[in-house]
PDB file of C-alpha atoms in Angstrom:
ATOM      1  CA  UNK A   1     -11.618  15.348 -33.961  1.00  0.00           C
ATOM      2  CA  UNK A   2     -14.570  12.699 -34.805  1.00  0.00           C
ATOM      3  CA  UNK A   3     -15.454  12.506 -30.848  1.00  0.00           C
ATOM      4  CA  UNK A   4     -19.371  11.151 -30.086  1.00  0.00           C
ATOM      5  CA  UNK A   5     -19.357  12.664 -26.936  1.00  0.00           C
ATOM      6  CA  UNK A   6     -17.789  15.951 -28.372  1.00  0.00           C
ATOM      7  CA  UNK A   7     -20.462  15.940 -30.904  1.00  0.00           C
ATOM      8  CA  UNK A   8     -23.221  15.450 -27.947  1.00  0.00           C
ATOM      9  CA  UNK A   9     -21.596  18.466 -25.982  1.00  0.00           C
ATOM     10  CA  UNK A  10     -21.446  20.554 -28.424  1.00  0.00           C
ATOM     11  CA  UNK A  11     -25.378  20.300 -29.158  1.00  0.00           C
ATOM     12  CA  UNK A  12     -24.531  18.577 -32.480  1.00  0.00           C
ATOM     13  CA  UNK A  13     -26.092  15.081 -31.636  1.00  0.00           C
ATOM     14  CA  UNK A  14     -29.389  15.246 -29.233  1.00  0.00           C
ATOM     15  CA  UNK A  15     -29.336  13.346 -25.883  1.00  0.00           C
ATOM     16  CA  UNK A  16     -31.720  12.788 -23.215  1.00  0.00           C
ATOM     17  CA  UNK A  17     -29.900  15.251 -20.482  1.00  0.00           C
ATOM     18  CA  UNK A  18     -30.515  14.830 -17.123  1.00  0.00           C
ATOM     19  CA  UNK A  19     -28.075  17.430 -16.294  1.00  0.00           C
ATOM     20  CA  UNK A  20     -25.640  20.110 -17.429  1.00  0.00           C
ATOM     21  CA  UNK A  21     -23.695  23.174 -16.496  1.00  0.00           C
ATOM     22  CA  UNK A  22     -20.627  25.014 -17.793  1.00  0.00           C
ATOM     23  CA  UNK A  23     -18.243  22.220 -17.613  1.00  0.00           C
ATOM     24  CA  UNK A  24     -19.961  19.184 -17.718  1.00  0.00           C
ATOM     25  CA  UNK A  25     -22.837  17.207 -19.372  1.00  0.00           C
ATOM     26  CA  UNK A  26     -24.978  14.181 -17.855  1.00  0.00           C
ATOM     27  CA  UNK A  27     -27.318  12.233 -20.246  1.00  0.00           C
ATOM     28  CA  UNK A  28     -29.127   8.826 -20.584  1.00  0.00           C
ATOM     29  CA  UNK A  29     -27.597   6.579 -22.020  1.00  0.00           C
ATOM     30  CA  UNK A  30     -28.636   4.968 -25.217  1.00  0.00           C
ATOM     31  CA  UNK A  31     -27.810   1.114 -24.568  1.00  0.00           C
ATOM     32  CA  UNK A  32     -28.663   1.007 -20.441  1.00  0.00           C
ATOM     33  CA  UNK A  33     -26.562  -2.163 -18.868  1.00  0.00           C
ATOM     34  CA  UNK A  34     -29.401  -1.229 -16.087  1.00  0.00           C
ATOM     35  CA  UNK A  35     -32.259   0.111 -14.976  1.00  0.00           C
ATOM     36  CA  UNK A  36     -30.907   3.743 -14.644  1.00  0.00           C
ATOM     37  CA  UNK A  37     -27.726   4.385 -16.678  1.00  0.00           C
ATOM     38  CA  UNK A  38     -26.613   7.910 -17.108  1.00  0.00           C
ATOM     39  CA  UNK A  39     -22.965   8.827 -18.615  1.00  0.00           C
ATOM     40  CA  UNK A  40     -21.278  11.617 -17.206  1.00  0.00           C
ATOM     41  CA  UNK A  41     -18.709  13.633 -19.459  1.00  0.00           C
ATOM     42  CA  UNK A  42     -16.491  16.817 -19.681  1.00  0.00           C
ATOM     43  CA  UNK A  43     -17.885  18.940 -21.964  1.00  0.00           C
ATOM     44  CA  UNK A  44     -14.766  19.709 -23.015  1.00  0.00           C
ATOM     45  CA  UNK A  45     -12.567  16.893 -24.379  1.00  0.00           C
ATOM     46  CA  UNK A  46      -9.680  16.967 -21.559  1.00  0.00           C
ATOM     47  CA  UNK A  47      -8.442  13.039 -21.941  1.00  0.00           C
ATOM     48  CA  UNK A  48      -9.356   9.887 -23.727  1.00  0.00           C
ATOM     49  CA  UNK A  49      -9.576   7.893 -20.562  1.00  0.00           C
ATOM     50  CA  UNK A  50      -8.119   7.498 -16.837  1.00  0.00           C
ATOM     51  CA  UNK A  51      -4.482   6.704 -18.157  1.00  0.00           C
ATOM     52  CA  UNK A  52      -4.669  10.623 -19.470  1.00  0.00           C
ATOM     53  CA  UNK A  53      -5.414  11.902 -16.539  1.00  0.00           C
ATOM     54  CA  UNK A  54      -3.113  14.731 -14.797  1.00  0.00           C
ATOM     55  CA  UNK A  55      -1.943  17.612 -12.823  1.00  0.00           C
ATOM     56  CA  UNK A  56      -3.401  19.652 -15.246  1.00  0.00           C
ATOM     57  CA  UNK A  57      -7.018  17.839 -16.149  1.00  0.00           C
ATOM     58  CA  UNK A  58      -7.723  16.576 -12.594  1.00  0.00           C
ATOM     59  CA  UNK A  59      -9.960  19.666 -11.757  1.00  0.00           C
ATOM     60  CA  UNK A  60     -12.472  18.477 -13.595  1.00  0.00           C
ATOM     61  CA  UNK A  61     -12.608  14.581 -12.579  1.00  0.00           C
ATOM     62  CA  UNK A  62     -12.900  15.881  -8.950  1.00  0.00           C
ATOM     63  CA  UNK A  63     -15.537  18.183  -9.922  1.00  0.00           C
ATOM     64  CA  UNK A  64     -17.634  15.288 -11.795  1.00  0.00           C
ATOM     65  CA  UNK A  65     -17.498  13.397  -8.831  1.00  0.00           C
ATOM     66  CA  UNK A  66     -18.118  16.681  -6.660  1.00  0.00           C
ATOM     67  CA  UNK A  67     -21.641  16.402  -8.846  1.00  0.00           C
ATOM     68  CA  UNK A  68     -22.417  13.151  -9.526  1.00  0.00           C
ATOM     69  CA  UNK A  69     -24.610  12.507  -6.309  1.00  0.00           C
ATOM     70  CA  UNK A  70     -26.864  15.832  -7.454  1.00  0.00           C
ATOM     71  CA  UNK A  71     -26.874  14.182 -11.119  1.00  0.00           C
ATOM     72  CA  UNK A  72     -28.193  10.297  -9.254  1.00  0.00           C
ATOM     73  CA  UNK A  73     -30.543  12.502  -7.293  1.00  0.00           C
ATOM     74  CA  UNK A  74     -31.891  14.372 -10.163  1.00  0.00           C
ATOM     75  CA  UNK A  75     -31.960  10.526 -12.354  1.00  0.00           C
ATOM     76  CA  UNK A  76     -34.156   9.045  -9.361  1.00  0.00           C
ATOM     77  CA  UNK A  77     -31.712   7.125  -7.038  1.00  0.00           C
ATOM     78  CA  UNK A  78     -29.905   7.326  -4.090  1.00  0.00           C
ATOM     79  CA  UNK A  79     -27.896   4.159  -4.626  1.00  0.00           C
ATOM     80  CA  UNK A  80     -25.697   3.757  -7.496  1.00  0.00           C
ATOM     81  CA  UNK A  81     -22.517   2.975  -8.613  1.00  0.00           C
ATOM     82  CA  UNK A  82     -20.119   4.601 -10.782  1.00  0.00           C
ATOM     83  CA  UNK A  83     -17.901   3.327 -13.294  1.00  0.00           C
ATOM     84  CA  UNK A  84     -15.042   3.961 -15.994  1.00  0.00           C
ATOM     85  CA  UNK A  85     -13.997   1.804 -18.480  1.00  0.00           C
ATOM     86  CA  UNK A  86     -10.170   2.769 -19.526  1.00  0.00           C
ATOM     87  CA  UNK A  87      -8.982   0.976 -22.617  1.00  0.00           C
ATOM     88  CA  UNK A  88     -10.407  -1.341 -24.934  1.00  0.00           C
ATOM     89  CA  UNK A  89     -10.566  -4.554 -22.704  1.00  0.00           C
ATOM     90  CA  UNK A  90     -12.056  -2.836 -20.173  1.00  0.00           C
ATOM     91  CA  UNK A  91     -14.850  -1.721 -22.408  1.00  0.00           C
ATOM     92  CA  UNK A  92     -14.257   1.736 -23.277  1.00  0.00           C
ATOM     93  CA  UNK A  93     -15.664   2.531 -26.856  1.00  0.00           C
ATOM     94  CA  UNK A  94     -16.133   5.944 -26.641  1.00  0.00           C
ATOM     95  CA  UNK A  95     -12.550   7.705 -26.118  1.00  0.00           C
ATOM     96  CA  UNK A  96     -13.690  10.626 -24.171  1.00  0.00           C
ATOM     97  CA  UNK A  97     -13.071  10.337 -20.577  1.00  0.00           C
ATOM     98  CA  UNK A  98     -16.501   9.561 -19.215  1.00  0.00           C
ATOM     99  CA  UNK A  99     -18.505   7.953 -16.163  1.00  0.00           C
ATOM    100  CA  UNK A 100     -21.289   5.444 -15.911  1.00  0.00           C
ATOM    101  CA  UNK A 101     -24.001   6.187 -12.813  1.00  0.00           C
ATOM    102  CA  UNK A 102     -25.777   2.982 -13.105  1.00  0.00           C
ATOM    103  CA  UNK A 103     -28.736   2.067 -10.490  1.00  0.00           C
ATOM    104  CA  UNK A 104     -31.613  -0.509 -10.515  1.00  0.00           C
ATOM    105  CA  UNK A 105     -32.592  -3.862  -9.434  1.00  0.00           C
ATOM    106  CA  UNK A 106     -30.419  -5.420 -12.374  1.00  0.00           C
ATOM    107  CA  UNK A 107     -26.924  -4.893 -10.642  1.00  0.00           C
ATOM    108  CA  UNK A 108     -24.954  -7.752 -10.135  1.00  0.00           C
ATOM    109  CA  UNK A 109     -23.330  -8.318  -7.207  1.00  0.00           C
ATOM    110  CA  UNK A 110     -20.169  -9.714  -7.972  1.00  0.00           C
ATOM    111  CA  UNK A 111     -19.147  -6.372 -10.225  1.00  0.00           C
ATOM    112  CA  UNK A 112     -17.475  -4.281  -8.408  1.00  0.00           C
TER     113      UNK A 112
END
């Protein structure tokens, strides 16, 4: 599989980390839509997006979201929001399930 995010995981592309463990990987990213923009991502490649998530890959969405306040804190903030882009309209160019802490004075309000 030709995965970016695979590639990033596995050590084979560098990335500004901001955190990582066993399971999961937290980086800058390289085009910021804000002031702090981190992407949060399985290391291992468990779905494409949101549609592919189930019974048996859930673990590790609820354990990316068990983390993600520890990865804001370590980024700077303590207000953010998170996003995923599933699918092509909504975004997604990367297919490797994956979540957006963005933070800064650059949010709109009428995203939501």
């Amino acid at each position: 599989m030709d995965c970016l995010f695979c590639k990033i995981a596995n050590g084979e592309i560098p990335s500004n980390k901001v955190y990582e463990d066993e399971k999961i990987l937290a980086f800058r990213d390289i085009a910021p839509q804000a002031d702090v923009h981190v992407l949060v991502i399985p290391k291992e490649h468990v779905a494409s997006s949101a549609n592919d998530i189930n019974a048996e890959n859930c673990e590790i969405v609820g354990y990316i979201f068990a983390k993600i306040p520890e990865i804001a804190s370590l980024a700077g903030v303590d207000s953010y929001r998170v996003i995923n882009n599933c699918g092509d309209k909504a975004g997604q160019t990367v297919k490797h399930i994956h979540f957006h802490i963005l933070s800064g004075d650059n949010l709109s309000e009428k995203l939501v």
